[in-house]
C-alpha cells in the first residue's frame, strides 16, 4: 500500500513539474517574440499568442501544452493504477500549468493541458471534450466560452461514464479550477468586451 502511494505521489510530482513547463513562454523566447505575459490578456497560452498574428507559434504552444498532459498520463496508464489515481495525476498536470513553480506560480488557464491529459486517460472522453470545445468555438468564436462550457459539462460526462464519486470529485475540482481561471473572461463575456479568437 505504501509503495503504491509512493508511486502515485512521484507521478503527481512529475506531472506537476512537467505541467509547469510553459510552451508559449519558451517558444516565444526561442523564436524571438514578445513574452505572452506582456501583451493582450497577459495569459501565457496559445489563444493569447494568436494576438501576435502568428498561428504557427500558437499551434506549437497548443500542441506542446497538450502533450504535457498526454505524455504523463499515457505512461501512468501502464501501471496498475485505478481510474481515480489516474485522474489525480491528470489534475497534477493541470495544477502545474496553472500554478507553475518555474514562473512564480503564475501560469496559464490549463485548458490544453487538461484536454491532453483527458485524451490520454480516456480517448473517447477526451475526444468528446475536444469536439465540444471546437463546436462551441466554431459557433460563438470565443475560446474562453468554449473552454468554460467544455469543462462545465465534463463532470457530467465522467459521472455517467464511470459512475464513480471519487473520479467525478477530482474532475469537478479540476474543472472548477480551470473555469475559475477564466473569471476575467466571464466578466468580459457578461460585459460584451471579450475578444474573439484570433483578434488582437
PDB file of C-alpha atoms in Angstrom:
ATOM      1  CA  UNK A   1       0.000   0.000   0.000  1.00  0.00           C
ATOM      2  CA  UNK A   2       2.807   2.414   0.951  1.00  0.00           C
ATOM      3  CA  UNK A   3       4.631   1.583  -2.296  1.00  0.00           C
ATOM      4  CA  UNK A   4       1.507   2.317  -4.323  1.00  0.00           C
ATOM      5  CA  UNK A   5       1.041   5.731  -2.733  1.00  0.00           C
ATOM      6  CA  UNK A   6       4.743   6.470  -3.204  1.00  0.00           C
ATOM      7  CA  UNK A   7       4.376   5.733  -6.919  1.00  0.00           C
ATOM      8  CA  UNK A   8       1.259   7.916  -7.108  1.00  0.00           C
ATOM      9  CA  UNK A   9       2.913  10.823  -5.292  1.00  0.00           C
ATOM     10  CA  UNK A  10       6.002  10.510  -7.509  1.00  0.00           C
ATOM     11  CA  UNK A  11       3.886  10.576 -10.663  1.00  0.00           C
ATOM     12  CA  UNK A  12       1.913  13.552  -9.356  1.00  0.00           C
ATOM     13  CA  UNK A  13       5.163  15.410  -8.687  1.00  0.00           C
ATOM     14  CA  UNK A  14       6.451  14.557 -12.169  1.00  0.00           C
ATOM     15  CA  UNK A  15       3.106  15.610 -13.640  1.00  0.00           C
ATOM     16  CA  UNK A  16       3.214  18.900 -11.747  1.00  0.00           C
ATOM     17  CA  UNK A  17       6.801  19.663 -12.804  1.00  0.00           C
ATOM     18  CA  UNK A  18       6.176  18.820 -16.457  1.00  0.00           C
ATOM     19  CA  UNK A  19       2.942  20.792 -16.316  1.00  0.00           C
ATOM     20  CA  UNK A  20       4.945  23.758 -15.014  1.00  0.00           C
ATOM     21  CA  UNK A  21       6.907  23.997 -18.283  1.00  0.00           C
ATOM     22  CA  UNK A  22       5.064  26.604 -20.353  1.00  0.00           C
ATOM     23  CA  UNK A  23       5.184  26.189 -24.120  1.00  0.00           C
ATOM     24  CA  UNK A  24       4.058  29.698 -25.034  1.00  0.00           C
ATOM     25  CA  UNK A  25       6.786  31.345 -22.936  1.00  0.00           C
ATOM     26  CA  UNK A  26       9.511  29.008 -24.204  1.00  0.00           C
ATOM     27  CA  UNK A  27       8.592  29.195 -27.899  1.00  0.00           C
ATOM     28  CA  UNK A  28       8.166  32.974 -27.770  1.00  0.00           C
ATOM     29  CA  UNK A  29      11.673  33.312 -26.350  1.00  0.00           C
ATOM     30  CA  UNK A  30      13.221  30.795 -28.767  1.00  0.00           C
ATOM     31  CA  UNK A  31      11.698  32.439 -31.859  1.00  0.00           C
ATOM     32  CA  UNK A  32      12.311  35.995 -30.694  1.00  0.00           C
ATOM     33  CA  UNK A  33       8.744  37.096 -29.941  1.00  0.00           C
ATOM     34  CA  UNK A  34       7.431  39.105 -27.014  1.00  0.00           C
ATOM     35  CA  UNK A  35       6.662  37.253 -23.800  1.00  0.00           C
ATOM     36  CA  UNK A  36       2.897  36.488 -23.880  1.00  0.00           C
ATOM     37  CA  UNK A  37       2.689  37.696 -20.285  1.00  0.00           C
ATOM     38  CA  UNK A  38       3.357  41.251 -21.514  1.00  0.00           C
ATOM     39  CA  UNK A  39       0.528  41.760 -24.024  1.00  0.00           C
ATOM     40  CA  UNK A  40      -3.140  41.047 -24.685  1.00  0.00           C
ATOM     41  CA  UNK A  41      -4.720  39.159 -21.809  1.00  0.00           C
ATOM     42  CA  UNK A  42      -1.207  38.580 -20.386  1.00  0.00           C
ATOM     43  CA  UNK A  43      -2.058  34.886 -20.233  1.00  0.00           C
ATOM     44  CA  UNK A  44       0.799  32.561 -21.277  1.00  0.00           C
ATOM     45  CA  UNK A  45      -1.266  30.389 -23.581  1.00  0.00           C
ATOM     46  CA  UNK A  46      -1.956  29.608 -27.233  1.00  0.00           C
ATOM     47  CA  UNK A  47      -5.015  31.858 -27.538  1.00  0.00           C
ATOM     48  CA  UNK A  48      -3.115  34.931 -26.392  1.00  0.00           C
ATOM     49  CA  UNK A  49      -0.299  34.114 -28.822  1.00  0.00           C
ATOM     50  CA  UNK A  50      -2.792  34.453 -31.662  1.00  0.00           C
ATOM     51  CA  UNK A  51      -2.840  38.144 -30.812  1.00  0.00           C
ATOM     52  CA  UNK A  52       0.631  38.306 -32.382  1.00  0.00           C
ATOM     53  CA  UNK A  53      -0.909  37.044 -35.609  1.00  0.00           C
ATOM     54  CA  UNK A  54       1.482  34.088 -35.552  1.00  0.00           C
ATOM     55  CA  UNK A  55      -0.674  30.992 -35.934  1.00  0.00           C
ATOM     56  CA  UNK A  56       2.350  28.714 -36.163  1.00  0.00           C
ATOM     57  CA  UNK A  57       3.670  29.882 -32.797  1.00  0.00           C
ATOM     58  CA  UNK A  58       0.228  29.477 -31.235  1.00  0.00           C
ATOM     59  CA  UNK A  59      -0.047  25.973 -32.719  1.00  0.00           C
ATOM     60  CA  UNK A  60       3.341  24.959 -31.309  1.00  0.00           C
ATOM     61  CA  UNK A  61       2.252  26.173 -27.883  1.00  0.00           C
ATOM     62  CA  UNK A  62      -1.105  24.390 -28.069  1.00  0.00           C
ATOM     63  CA  UNK A  63       0.448  21.077 -29.115  1.00  0.00           C
ATOM     64  CA  UNK A  64       3.208  21.344 -26.501  1.00  0.00           C
ATOM     65  CA  UNK A  65       0.775  22.076 -23.674  1.00  0.00           C
ATOM     66  CA  UNK A  66      -1.487  19.196 -24.727  1.00  0.00           C
ATOM     67  CA  UNK A  67       1.484  16.835 -24.943  1.00  0.00           C
ATOM     68  CA  UNK A  68       2.418  17.599 -21.328  1.00  0.00           C
ATOM     69  CA  UNK A  69      -0.808  16.003 -20.160  1.00  0.00           C
ATOM     70  CA  UNK A  70      -0.771  13.241 -22.765  1.00  0.00           C
ATOM     71  CA  UNK A  71       2.752  12.012 -22.002  1.00  0.00           C
ATOM     72  CA  UNK A  72       2.446  11.856 -18.212  1.00  0.00           C
ATOM     73  CA  UNK A  73      -0.989  10.210 -18.161  1.00  0.00           C
ATOM     74  CA  UNK A  74      -0.116   7.858 -21.038  1.00  0.00           C
ATOM     75  CA  UNK A  75       2.835   6.388 -19.145  1.00  0.00           C
ATOM     76  CA  UNK A  76       0.827   6.267 -15.913  1.00  0.00           C
ATOM     77  CA  UNK A  77      -1.644   4.072 -17.787  1.00  0.00           C
ATOM     78  CA  UNK A  78       0.949   1.288 -17.990  1.00  0.00           C
ATOM     79  CA  UNK A  79       0.988   0.989 -14.207  1.00  0.00           C
ATOM     80  CA  UNK A  80      -1.619  -0.739 -12.080  1.00  0.00           C
ATOM     81  CA  UNK A  81      -3.426   2.425 -11.094  1.00  0.00           C
ATOM     82  CA  UNK A  82      -7.144   2.973 -10.618  1.00  0.00           C
ATOM     83  CA  UNK A  83      -9.155   5.484 -12.630  1.00  0.00           C
ATOM     84  CA  UNK A  84      -9.271   7.667  -9.522  1.00  0.00           C
ATOM     85  CA  UNK A  85      -5.486   7.668  -9.213  1.00  0.00           C
ATOM     86  CA  UNK A  86      -5.012   8.495 -12.886  1.00  0.00           C
ATOM     87  CA  UNK A  87      -7.433  11.424 -12.651  1.00  0.00           C
ATOM     88  CA  UNK A  88      -5.399  12.703  -9.689  1.00  0.00           C
ATOM     89  CA  UNK A  89      -2.348  12.642 -11.984  1.00  0.00           C
ATOM     90  CA  UNK A  90      -4.365  14.486 -14.656  1.00  0.00           C
ATOM     91  CA  UNK A  91      -5.122  17.176 -12.111  1.00  0.00           C
ATOM     92  CA  UNK A  92      -1.466  17.448 -11.062  1.00  0.00           C
ATOM     93  CA  UNK A  93      -0.508  18.258 -14.671  1.00  0.00           C
ATOM     94  CA  UNK A  94      -3.192  20.944 -14.848  1.00  0.00           C
ATOM     95  CA  UNK A  95      -2.146  22.411 -11.488  1.00  0.00           C
ATOM     96  CA  UNK A  96       1.426  22.575 -12.755  1.00  0.00           C
ATOM     97  CA  UNK A  97       0.326  24.550 -15.801  1.00  0.00           C
ATOM     98  CA  UNK A  98      -1.851  26.944 -13.791  1.00  0.00           C
ATOM     99  CA  UNK A  99       0.485  27.324 -10.792  1.00  0.00           C
ATOM    100  CA  UNK A 100       3.954  26.639 -12.256  1.00  0.00           C
ATOM    101  CA  UNK A 101       6.875  26.536  -9.865  1.00  0.00           C
ATOM    102  CA  UNK A 102       9.163  27.802 -12.652  1.00  0.00           C
ATOM    103  CA  UNK A 103       7.176  31.023 -13.170  1.00  0.00           C
ATOM    104  CA  UNK A 104       6.390  32.123  -9.603  1.00  0.00           C
ATOM    105  CA  UNK A 105       3.157  30.085  -9.629  1.00  0.00           C
ATOM    106  CA  UNK A 106       1.602  32.333 -12.295  1.00  0.00           C
ATOM    107  CA  UNK A 107       0.705  30.249 -15.332  1.00  0.00           C
ATOM    108  CA  UNK A 108      -1.937  29.636 -17.955  1.00  0.00           C
ATOM    109  CA  UNK A 109      -5.526  28.516 -17.705  1.00  0.00           C
ATOM    110  CA  UNK A 110      -4.973  24.769 -18.034  1.00  0.00           C
ATOM    111  CA  UNK A 111      -7.299  24.100 -20.959  1.00  0.00           C
ATOM    112  CA  UNK A 112      -4.850  22.499 -23.414  1.00  0.00           C
ATOM    113  CA  UNK A 113      -3.065  20.515 -20.691  1.00  0.00           C
ATOM    114  CA  UNK A 114      -6.410  19.403 -19.279  1.00  0.00           C
ATOM    115  CA  UNK A 115      -7.653  18.263 -22.686  1.00  0.00           C
ATOM    116  CA  UNK A 116      -4.387  16.425 -23.341  1.00  0.00           C
ATOM    117  CA  UNK A 117      -4.487  14.569 -20.031  1.00  0.00           C
ATOM    118  CA  UNK A 118      -8.138  13.612 -20.588  1.00  0.00           C
ATOM    119  CA  UNK A 119      -7.326  12.334 -24.068  1.00  0.00           C
ATOM    120  CA  UNK A 120      -4.651  10.030 -22.630  1.00  0.00           C
ATOM    121  CA  UNK A 121      -6.921   8.942 -19.762  1.00  0.00           C
ATOM    122  CA  UNK A 122      -9.907   8.071 -21.955  1.00  0.00           C
ATOM    123  CA  UNK A 123      -9.631   8.727 -25.680  1.00  0.00           C
ATOM    124  CA  UNK A 124     -13.416   8.760 -26.143  1.00  0.00           C
ATOM    125  CA  UNK A 125     -13.991  11.156 -23.250  1.00  0.00           C
ATOM    126  CA  UNK A 126     -11.096  13.345 -24.364  1.00  0.00           C
ATOM    127  CA  UNK A 127     -12.377  13.384 -27.938  1.00  0.00           C
ATOM    128  CA  UNK A 128     -15.859  14.413 -26.756  1.00  0.00           C
ATOM    129  CA  UNK A 129     -14.291  17.313 -24.851  1.00  0.00           C
ATOM    130  CA  UNK A 130     -12.238  18.431 -27.846  1.00  0.00           C
ATOM    131  CA  UNK A 131     -15.260  18.191 -30.161  1.00  0.00           C
ATOM    132  CA  UNK A 132     -17.327  20.182 -27.648  1.00  0.00           C
ATOM    133  CA  UNK A 133     -14.621  22.852 -27.462  1.00  0.00           C
ATOM    134  CA  UNK A 134     -14.256  23.068 -31.247  1.00  0.00           C
ATOM    135  CA  UNK A 135     -18.028  23.178 -31.768  1.00  0.00           C
ATOM    136  CA  UNK A 136     -18.516  25.995 -29.272  1.00  0.00           C
ATOM    137  CA  UNK A 137     -15.574  27.858 -30.772  1.00  0.00           C
ATOM    138  CA  UNK A 138     -16.987  27.474 -34.280  1.00  0.00           C
ATOM    139  CA  UNK A 139     -20.451  28.686 -33.239  1.00  0.00           C
ATOM    140  CA  UNK A 140     -19.509  31.592 -30.976  1.00  0.00           C
ATOM    141  CA  UNK A 141     -15.854  32.373 -31.752  1.00  0.00           C
ATOM    142  CA  UNK A 142     -14.823  32.720 -28.105  1.00  0.00           C
ATOM    143  CA  UNK A 143     -12.056  30.393 -26.907  1.00  0.00           C
ATOM    144  CA  UNK A 144     -12.898  31.217 -23.296  1.00  0.00           C
ATOM    145  CA  UNK A 145     -16.591  30.375 -23.678  1.00  0.00           C
ATOM    146  CA  UNK A 146     -15.697  27.124 -25.448  1.00  0.00           C
ATOM    147  CA  UNK A 147     -13.438  26.138 -22.539  1.00  0.00           C
ATOM    148  CA  UNK A 148     -15.967  27.123 -19.874  1.00  0.00           C
ATOM    149  CA  UNK A 149     -18.774  25.107 -21.488  1.00  0.00           C
ATOM    150  CA  UNK A 150     -16.492  22.112 -22.119  1.00  0.00           C
ATOM    151  CA  UNK A 151     -15.268  21.881 -18.529  1.00  0.00           C
ATOM    152  CA  UNK A 152     -18.702  22.654 -17.106  1.00  0.00           C
ATOM    153  CA  UNK A 153     -20.108  19.624 -18.940  1.00  0.00           C
ATOM    154  CA  UNK A 154     -17.079  17.393 -18.292  1.00  0.00           C
ATOM    155  CA  UNK A 155     -18.084  16.207 -14.773  1.00  0.00           C
ATOM    156  CA  UNK A 156     -21.454  15.060 -16.147  1.00  0.00           C
ATOM    157  CA  UNK A 157     -19.733  13.026 -18.868  1.00  0.00           C
ATOM    158  CA  UNK A 158     -17.393  11.495 -16.293  1.00  0.00           C
ATOM    159  CA  UNK A 159     -20.141  10.666 -13.802  1.00  0.00           C
ATOM    160  CA  UNK A 160     -22.321   8.879 -16.358  1.00  0.00           C
ATOM    161  CA  UNK A 161     -19.318   7.122 -17.920  1.00  0.00           C
ATOM    162  CA  UNK A 162     -17.600   5.876 -14.751  1.00  0.00           C
ATOM    163  CA  UNK A 163     -20.363   6.112 -12.129  1.00  0.00           C
ATOM    164  CA  UNK A 164     -17.685   6.863  -9.544  1.00  0.00           C
ATOM    165  CA  UNK A 165     -18.000   9.577  -6.920  1.00  0.00           C
ATOM    166  CA  UNK A 166     -14.235   9.715  -6.349  1.00  0.00           C
ATOM    167  CA  UNK A 167     -13.347  10.056 -10.029  1.00  0.00           C
ATOM    168  CA  UNK A 168     -16.097  12.621 -10.563  1.00  0.00           C
ATOM    169  CA  UNK A 169     -14.990  14.608  -7.491  1.00  0.00           C
ATOM    170  CA  UNK A 170     -11.454  15.008  -8.858  1.00  0.00           C
ATOM    171  CA  UNK A 171     -12.788  16.037 -12.269  1.00  0.00           C
ATOM    172  CA  UNK A 172     -15.158  18.533 -10.617  1.00  0.00           C
ATOM    173  CA  UNK A 173     -12.203  20.102  -8.776  1.00  0.00           C
ATOM    174  CA  UNK A 174     -10.060  20.203 -11.913  1.00  0.00           C
ATOM    175  CA  UNK A 175     -12.891  21.714 -13.964  1.00  0.00           C
ATOM    176  CA  UNK A 176     -13.704  24.243 -11.247  1.00  0.00           C
ATOM    177  CA  UNK A 177     -10.099  25.476 -11.147  1.00  0.00           C
ATOM    178  CA  UNK A 178      -9.964  25.819 -14.941  1.00  0.00           C
ATOM    179  CA  UNK A 179     -13.276  27.710 -15.003  1.00  0.00           C
ATOM    180  CA  UNK A 180     -12.108  29.883 -12.084  1.00  0.00           C
ATOM    181  CA  UNK A 181      -9.023  30.817 -14.127  1.00  0.00           C
ATOM    182  CA  UNK A 182     -11.465  32.216 -16.697  1.00  0.00           C
ATOM    183  CA  UNK A 183     -13.103  34.583 -14.203  1.00  0.00           C
ATOM    184  CA  UNK A 184     -11.881  37.677 -16.069  1.00  0.00           C
ATOM    185  CA  UNK A 185     -13.135  36.207 -19.341  1.00  0.00           C
ATOM    186  CA  UNK A 186     -16.524  35.535 -17.763  1.00  0.00           C
ATOM    187  CA  UNK A 187     -16.722  39.184 -16.718  1.00  0.00           C
ATOM    188  CA  UNK A 188     -15.723  40.250 -20.230  1.00  0.00           C
ATOM    189  CA  UNK A 189     -18.363  37.969 -21.750  1.00  0.00           C
ATOM    190  CA  UNK A 190     -21.011  39.491 -19.485  1.00  0.00           C
ATOM    191  CA  UNK A 191     -19.843  42.998 -20.434  1.00  0.00           C
ATOM    192  CA  UNK A 192     -19.597  42.011 -24.121  1.00  0.00           C
ATOM    193  CA  UNK A 193     -15.940  43.058 -24.234  1.00  0.00           C
ATOM    194  CA  UNK A 194     -14.379  39.608 -24.729  1.00  0.00           C
ATOM    195  CA  UNK A 195     -12.190  39.282 -27.833  1.00  0.00           C
ATOM    196  CA  UNK A 196     -12.948  36.529 -30.301  1.00  0.00           C
ATOM    197  CA  UNK A 197     -10.151  34.104 -31.085  1.00  0.00           C
ATOM    198  CA  UNK A 198      -7.531  35.426 -33.463  1.00  0.00           C
ATOM    199  CA  UNK A 199      -8.454  39.067 -32.915  1.00  0.00           C
ATOM    200  CA  UNK A 200      -5.948  41.456 -31.391  1.00  0.00           C
TER     201      UNK A 200
END
